[in-house]
Short mmCIF file of C-alpha atoms in Angstrom, two decimals:
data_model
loop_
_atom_site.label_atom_id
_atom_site.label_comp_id
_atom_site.label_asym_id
_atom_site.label_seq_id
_atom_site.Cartn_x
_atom_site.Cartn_y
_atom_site.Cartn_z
CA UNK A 1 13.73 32.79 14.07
CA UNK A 2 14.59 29.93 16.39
CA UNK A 3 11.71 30.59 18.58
CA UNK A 4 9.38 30.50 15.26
CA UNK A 5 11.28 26.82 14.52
CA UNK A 6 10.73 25.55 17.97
CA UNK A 7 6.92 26.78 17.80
CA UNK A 8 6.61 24.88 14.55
CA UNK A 9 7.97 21.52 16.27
CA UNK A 10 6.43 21.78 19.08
CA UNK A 11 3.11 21.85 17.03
CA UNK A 12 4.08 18.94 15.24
CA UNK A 13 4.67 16.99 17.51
CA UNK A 14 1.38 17.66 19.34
CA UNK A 15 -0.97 17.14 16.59
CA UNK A 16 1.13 13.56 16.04
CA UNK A 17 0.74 12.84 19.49
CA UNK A 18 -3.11 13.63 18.94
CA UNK A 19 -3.30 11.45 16.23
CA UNK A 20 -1.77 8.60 18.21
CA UNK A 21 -3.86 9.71 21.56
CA UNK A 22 -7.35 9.00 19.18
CA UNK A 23 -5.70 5.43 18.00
CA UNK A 24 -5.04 4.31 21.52
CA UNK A 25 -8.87 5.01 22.32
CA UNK A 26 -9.80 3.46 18.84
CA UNK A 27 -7.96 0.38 20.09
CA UNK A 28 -9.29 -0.07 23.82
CA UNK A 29 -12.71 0.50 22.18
CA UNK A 30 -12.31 -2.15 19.19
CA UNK A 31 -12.12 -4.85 22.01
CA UNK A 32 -15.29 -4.13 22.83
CA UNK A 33 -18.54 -5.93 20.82
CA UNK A 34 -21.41 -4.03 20.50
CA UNK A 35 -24.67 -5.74 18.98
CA UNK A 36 -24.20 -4.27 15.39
CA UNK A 37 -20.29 -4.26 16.11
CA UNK A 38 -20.14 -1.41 13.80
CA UNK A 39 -17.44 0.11 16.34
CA UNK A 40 -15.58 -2.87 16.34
CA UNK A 41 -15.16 -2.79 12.69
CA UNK A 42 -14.73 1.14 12.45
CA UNK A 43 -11.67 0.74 14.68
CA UNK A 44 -10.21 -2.12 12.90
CA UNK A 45 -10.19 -0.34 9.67
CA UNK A 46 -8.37 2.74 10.94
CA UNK A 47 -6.44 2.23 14.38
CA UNK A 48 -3.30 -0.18 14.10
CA UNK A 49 -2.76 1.38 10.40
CA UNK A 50 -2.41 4.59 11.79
CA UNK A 51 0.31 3.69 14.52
CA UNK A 52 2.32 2.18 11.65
CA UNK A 53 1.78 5.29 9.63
CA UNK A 54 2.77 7.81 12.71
CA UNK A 55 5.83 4.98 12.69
CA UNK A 56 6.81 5.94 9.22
CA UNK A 57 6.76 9.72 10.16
CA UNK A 58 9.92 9.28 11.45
CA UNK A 59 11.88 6.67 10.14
CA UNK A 60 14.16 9.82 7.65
CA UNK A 61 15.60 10.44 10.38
CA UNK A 62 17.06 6.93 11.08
CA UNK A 63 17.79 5.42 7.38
CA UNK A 64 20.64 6.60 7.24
CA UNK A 65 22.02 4.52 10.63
CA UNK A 66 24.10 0.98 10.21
CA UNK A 67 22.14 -1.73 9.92
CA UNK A 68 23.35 -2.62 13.67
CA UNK A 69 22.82 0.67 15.42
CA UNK A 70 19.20 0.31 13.62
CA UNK A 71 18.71 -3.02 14.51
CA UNK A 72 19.90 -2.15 18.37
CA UNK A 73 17.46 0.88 18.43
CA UNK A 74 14.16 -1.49 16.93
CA UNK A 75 15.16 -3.69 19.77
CA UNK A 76 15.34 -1.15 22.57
CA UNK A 77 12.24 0.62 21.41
CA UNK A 78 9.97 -2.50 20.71
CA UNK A 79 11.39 -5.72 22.05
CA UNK A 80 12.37 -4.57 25.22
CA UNK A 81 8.46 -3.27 25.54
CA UNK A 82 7.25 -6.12 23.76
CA UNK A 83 9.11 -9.25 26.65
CA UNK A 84 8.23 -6.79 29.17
CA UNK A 85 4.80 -6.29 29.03
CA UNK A 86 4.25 -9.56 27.46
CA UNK A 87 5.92 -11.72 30.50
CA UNK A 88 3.58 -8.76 32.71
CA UNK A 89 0.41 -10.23 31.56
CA UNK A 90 0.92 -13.65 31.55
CA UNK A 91 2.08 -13.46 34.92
CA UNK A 92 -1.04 -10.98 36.05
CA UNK A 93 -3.53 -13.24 34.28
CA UNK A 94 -2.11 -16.79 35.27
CA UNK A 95 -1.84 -15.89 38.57
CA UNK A 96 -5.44 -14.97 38.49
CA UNK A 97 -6.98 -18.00 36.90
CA UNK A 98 -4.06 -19.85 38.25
CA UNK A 99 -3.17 -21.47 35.17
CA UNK A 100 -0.71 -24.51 34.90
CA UNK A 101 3.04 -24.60 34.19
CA UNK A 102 2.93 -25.77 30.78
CA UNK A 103 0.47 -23.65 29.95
CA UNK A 104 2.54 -20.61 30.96
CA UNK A 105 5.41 -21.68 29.08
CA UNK A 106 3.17 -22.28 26.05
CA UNK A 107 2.39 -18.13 26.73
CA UNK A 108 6.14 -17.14 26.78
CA UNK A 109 6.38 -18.69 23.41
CA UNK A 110 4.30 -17.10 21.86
CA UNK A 111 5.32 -14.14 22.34
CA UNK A 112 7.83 -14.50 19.67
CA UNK A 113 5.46 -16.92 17.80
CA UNK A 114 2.36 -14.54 17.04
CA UNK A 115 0.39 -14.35 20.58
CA UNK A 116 -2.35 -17.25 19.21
CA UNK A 117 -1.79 -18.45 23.25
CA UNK A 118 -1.51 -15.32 24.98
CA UNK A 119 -3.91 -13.55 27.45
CA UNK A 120 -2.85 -10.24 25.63
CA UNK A 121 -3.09 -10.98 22.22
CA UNK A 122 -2.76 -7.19 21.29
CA UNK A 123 0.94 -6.66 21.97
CA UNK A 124 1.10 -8.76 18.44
CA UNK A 125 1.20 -4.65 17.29
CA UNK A 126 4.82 -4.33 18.75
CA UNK A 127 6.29 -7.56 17.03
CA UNK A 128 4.70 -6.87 13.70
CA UNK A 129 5.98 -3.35 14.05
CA UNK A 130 9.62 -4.38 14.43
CA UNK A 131 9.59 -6.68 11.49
CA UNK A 132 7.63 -3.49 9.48
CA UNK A 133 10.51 -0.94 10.06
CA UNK A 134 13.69 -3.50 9.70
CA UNK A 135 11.86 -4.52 6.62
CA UNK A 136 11.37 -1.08 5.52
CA UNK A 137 15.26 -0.48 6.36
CA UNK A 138 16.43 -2.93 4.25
CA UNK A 139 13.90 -1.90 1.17
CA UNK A 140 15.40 1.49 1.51
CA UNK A 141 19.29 0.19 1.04
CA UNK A 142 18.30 -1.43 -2.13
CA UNK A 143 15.66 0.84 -3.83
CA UNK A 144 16.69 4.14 -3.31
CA UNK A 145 13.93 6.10 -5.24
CA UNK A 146 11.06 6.77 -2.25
CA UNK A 147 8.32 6.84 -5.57
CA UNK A 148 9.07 3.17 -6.13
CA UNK A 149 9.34 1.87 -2.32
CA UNK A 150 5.86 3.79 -2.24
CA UNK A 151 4.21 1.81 -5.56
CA UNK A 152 6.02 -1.59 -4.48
CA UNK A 153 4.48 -1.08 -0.81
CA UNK A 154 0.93 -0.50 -2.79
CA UNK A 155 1.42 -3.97 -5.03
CA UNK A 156 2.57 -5.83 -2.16
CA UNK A 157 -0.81 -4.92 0.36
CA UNK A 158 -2.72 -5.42 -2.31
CA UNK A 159 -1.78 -9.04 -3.20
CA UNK A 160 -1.31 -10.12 0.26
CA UNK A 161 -4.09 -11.66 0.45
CA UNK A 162 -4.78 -14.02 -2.23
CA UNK A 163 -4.63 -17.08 -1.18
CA UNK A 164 -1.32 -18.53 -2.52
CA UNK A 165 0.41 -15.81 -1.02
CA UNK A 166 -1.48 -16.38 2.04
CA UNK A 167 -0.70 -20.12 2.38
CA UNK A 168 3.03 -18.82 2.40
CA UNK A 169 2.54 -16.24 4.98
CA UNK A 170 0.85 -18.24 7.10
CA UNK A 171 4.15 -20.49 8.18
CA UNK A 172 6.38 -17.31 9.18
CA UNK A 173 4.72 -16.47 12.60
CA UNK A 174 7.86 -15.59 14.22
CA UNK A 175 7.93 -12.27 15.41
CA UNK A 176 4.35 -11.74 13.18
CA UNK A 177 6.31 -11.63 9.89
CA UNK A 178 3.10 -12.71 8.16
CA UNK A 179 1.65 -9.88 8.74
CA UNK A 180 4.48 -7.19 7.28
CA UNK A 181 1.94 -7.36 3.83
CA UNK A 182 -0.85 -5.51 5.60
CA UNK A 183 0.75 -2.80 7.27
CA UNK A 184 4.30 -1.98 5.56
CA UNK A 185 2.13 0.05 3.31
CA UNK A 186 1.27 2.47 5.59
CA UNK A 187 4.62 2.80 7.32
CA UNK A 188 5.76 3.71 3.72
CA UNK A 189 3.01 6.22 3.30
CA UNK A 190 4.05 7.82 6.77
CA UNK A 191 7.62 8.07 5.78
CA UNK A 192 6.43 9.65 1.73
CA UNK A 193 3.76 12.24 3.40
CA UNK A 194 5.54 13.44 6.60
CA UNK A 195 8.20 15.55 4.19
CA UNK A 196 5.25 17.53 3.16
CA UNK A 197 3.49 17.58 6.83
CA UNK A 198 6.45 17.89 9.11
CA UNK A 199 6.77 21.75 8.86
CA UNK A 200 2.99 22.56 8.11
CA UNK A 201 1.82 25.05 10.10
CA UNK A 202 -2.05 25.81 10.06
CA UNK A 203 -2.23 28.47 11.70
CA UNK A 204 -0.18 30.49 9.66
CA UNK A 205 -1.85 29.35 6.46
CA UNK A 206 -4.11 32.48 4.48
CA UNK A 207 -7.76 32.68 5.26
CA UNK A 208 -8.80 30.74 1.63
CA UNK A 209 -6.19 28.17 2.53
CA UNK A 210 -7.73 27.71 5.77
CA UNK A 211 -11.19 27.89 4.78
CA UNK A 212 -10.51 25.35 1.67
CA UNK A 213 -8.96 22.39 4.53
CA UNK A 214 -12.03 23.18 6.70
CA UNK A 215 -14.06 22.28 3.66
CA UNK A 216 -11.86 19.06 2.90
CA UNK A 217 -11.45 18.20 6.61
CA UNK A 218 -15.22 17.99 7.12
CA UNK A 219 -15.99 16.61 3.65
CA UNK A 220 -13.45 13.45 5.06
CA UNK A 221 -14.80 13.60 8.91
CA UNK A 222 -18.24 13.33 7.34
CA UNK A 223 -17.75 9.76 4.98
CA UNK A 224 -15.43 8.64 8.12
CA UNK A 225 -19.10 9.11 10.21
CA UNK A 226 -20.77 7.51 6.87
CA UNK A 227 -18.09 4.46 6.88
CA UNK A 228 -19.23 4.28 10.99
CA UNK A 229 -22.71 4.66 10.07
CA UNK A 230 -23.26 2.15 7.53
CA UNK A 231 -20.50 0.00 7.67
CA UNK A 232 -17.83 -0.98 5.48
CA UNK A 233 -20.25 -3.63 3.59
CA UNK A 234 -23.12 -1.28 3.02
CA UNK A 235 -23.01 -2.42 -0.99
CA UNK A 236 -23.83 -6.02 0.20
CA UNK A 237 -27.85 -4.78 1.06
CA UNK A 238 -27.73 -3.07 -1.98
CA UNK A 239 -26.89 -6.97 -3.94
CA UNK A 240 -23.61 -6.11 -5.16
CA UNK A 241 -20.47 -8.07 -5.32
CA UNK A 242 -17.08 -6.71 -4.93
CA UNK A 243 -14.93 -9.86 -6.40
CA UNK A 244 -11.15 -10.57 -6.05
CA UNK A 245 -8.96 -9.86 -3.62
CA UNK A 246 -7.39 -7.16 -5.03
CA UNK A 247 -10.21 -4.87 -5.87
CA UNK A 248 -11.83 -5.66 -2.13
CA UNK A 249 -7.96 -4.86 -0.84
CA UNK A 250 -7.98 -1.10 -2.54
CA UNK A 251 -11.69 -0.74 -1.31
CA UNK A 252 -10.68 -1.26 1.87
CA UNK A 253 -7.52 0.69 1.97
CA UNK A 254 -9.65 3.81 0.39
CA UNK A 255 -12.05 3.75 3.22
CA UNK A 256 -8.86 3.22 5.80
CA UNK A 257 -7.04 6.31 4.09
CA UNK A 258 -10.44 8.70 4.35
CA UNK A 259 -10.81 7.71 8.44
CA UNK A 260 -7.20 8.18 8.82
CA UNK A 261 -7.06 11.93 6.91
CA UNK A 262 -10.14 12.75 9.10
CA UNK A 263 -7.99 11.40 12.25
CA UNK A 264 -5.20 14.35 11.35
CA UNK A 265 -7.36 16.64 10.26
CA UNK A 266 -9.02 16.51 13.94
CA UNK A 267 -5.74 16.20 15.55
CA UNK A 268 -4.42 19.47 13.56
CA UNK A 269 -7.96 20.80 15.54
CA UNK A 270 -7.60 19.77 19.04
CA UNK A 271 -3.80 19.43 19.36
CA UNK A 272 -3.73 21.99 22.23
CA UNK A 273 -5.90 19.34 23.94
CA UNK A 274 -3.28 18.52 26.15
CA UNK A 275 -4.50 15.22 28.16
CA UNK A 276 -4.92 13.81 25.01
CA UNK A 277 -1.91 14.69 23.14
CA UNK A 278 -0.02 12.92 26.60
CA UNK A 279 -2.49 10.01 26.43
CA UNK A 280 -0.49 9.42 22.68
CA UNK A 281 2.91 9.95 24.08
CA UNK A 282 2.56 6.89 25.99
CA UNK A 283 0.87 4.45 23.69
CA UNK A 284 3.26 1.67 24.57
CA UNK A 285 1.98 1.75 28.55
CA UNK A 286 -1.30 1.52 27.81
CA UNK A 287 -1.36 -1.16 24.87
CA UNK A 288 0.97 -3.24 27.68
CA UNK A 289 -1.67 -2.31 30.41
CA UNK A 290 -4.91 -2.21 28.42
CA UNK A 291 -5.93 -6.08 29.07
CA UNK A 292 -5.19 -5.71 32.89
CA UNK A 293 -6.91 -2.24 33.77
CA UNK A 294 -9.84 -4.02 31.87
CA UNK A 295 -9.96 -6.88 33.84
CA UNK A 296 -9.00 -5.46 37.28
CA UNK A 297 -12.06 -2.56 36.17
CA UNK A 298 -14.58 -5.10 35.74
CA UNK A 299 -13.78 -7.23 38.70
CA UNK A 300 -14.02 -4.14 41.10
CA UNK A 301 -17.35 -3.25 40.07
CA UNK A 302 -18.65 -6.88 40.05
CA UNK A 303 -16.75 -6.92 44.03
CA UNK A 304 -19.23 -3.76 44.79
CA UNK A 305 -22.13 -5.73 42.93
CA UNK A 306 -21.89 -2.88 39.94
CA UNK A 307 -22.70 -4.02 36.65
CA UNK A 308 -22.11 -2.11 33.67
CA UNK A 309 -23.96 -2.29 30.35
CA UNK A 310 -21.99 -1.35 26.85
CA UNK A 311 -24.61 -1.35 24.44
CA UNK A 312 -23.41 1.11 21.98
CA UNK A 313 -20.50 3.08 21.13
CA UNK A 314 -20.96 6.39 22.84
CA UNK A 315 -21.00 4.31 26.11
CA UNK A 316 -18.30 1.98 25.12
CA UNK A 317 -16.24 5.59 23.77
CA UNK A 318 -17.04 7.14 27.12
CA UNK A 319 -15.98 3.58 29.75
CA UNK A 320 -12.54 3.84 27.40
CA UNK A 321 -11.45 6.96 27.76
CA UNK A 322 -11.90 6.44 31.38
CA UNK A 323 -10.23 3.79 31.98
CA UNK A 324 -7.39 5.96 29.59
CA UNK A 325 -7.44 8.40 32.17
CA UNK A 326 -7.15 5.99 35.07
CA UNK A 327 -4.16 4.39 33.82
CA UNK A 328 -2.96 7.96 33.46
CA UNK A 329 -3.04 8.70 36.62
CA UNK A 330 -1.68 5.14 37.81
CA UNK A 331 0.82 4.36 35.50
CA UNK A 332 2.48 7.36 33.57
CA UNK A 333 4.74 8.61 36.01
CA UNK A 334 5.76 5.42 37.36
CA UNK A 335 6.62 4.07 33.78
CA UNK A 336 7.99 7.32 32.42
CA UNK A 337 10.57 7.83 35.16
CA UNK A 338 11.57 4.43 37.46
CA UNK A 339 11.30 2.03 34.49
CA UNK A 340 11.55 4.22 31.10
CA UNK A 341 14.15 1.56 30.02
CA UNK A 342 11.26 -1.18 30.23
CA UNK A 343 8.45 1.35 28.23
CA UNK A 344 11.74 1.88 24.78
CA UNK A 345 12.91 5.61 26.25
#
């Protein structure tokens, strides 16, 4: 029996480490523009909301925790990564273009202040994700029904954006609290689905169970390729409008939920793929490293007189995962066992 439990974790946590191992990639290769940036915008709809929905998986298992052992462990796990790796690349890039002192101050501000001055404006991700779970924390103390955290989470991302709201919003960029709105829905959604998730076990489903999640799975990986193909605002060559913010919210938040089914669907496929279920454990490492091994990349080859040419997806997919790998090979170790304290372990 125990052997059958630790089988069923151990499966768990590789498709979720899957999942997270296709967001990192999503994310190197949504900083890259393509001439139709229709990979720029597939990313954006799907990548980030899926990190804060792998977040929510397992926040059960901490709402229950004081407030200041909570706190402690948000700060361990994403401050600590956050000043690290922040102060890393301002020092790496400055040092480079041998920026000025006040500039480089300006950059250790805004670290805290929303990364508008920072060379590695991604790490905003960690910040935003603190604010997400304490926020979540504190919802959870006063609303104890997990239906109604769920429907407030919905009403709340779907008003962010109009514009009073926004105004607000706007003025709390300390720590990326602005942004708590867009994502706290899907930490919520994480935390509501994983009960139902955490102990599914495909391979020991019945053939007509299997065959009817194939059938869903590649109905959903199918419009995911559809929302690639022809782009989130395929209506507008069509002449229609979508008006107000909240009906253009839920459309978008549909087309985010079908990418992001067809992302765990593919994980529950490959999660035997072992490179890239340890490419997700260490997400943190290569979000931190992702604007240096870019950089340092593209200045080797332009020492050697090599020029590259990413002019659509597959190639920009393909230069991504490599430079995944190389920071694999570089960096893992080195992070995961002489400076594991730096990386929130």
């Amino acid at each position: 029996m125990s052997e059958c439990v630790e089988r069923v974790e151990r499966k768990r946590l590789d498709w979720v480490d899957t999942a997270r191992g296709i967001a990192i990639i999503a994310v190197f290769c949504g900083h890259f523009l393509t001439p139709d940036r229709r990979l720029e915008v597939f990313c954006y709809l799907f990548h980030l909301q899926l990190f804060f929905l792998i977040s929510g998986f397992f926040f059960s298992k901490n709402k229950d925790l004081p407030f200041s052992v909570f706190l402690k462990e948000q700060i361990k796990r994403l401050i600590v990564p956050l000043v690290f790796f922040g102060v890393l690349n301002i020092l790496f890039f400055d040092f480079y273009k041998d920026e000025t002192s006040p500039v480089m101050w300006s950059q250790f501000a805004s670290i805290f202040t929303g990364f508008k001055d920072h060379p590695a404006p991604e790490l905003w991700f960690m910040a935003s994700l603190f604010c997400v779970s304490i926020f979540y924390y504190l919802i959870n103390k006063i609303i104890k029904n997990r239906h109604a955290i769920l429907v407030l989470s919905l009403i709340i991302f779907l008003f962010a954006k109009v514009p009073v709201i926004t105004v607000l919003l706007k003025h709390l960029s300390f720590l990326n609290v602005y942004d708590t709105p867009n994502y706290l829905l899907f930490f919520a959604l994480g935390d509501y689905i994983f009960s139902h998730l955490r102990n599914f076990d495909f391979k020991a489903q019945r053939k007509k169970i299997k065959y009817f999640i194939h059938v869903i799975g590649s109905f959903l990986f199918f419009c995911a390729y559809g929302i690639f193909t022809f782009t989130p605002d395929w209506y507008k060559s069509y002449g229609i409008n979508i008006d107000g913010h909240v009906i253009y919210n839920a459309y978008r938040l549909a087309l985010t939920l079908i990418i992001i089914s067809a992302v765990l669907y593919v994980s529950h496929l490959i999660s035997d793929f072992k490179i890239l279920s340890e490419i997700g454990k260490n997400t943190l490492v290569l979000m931190g490293l992702e604007m240096i091994i870019k950089n340092i990349s593209l200045n080797v080859m332009g020492m050697f007189n090599i020029s590259i040419h990413l002019d659509n997806a597959l190639q920009i997919v393909i230069y991504c995962s490599l430079l995944i790998f190389l920071v694999k090979i570089l960096a893992f170790n080195f992070f995961n066992k002489s400076v594991s304290y730096l990386i929130g372990k």
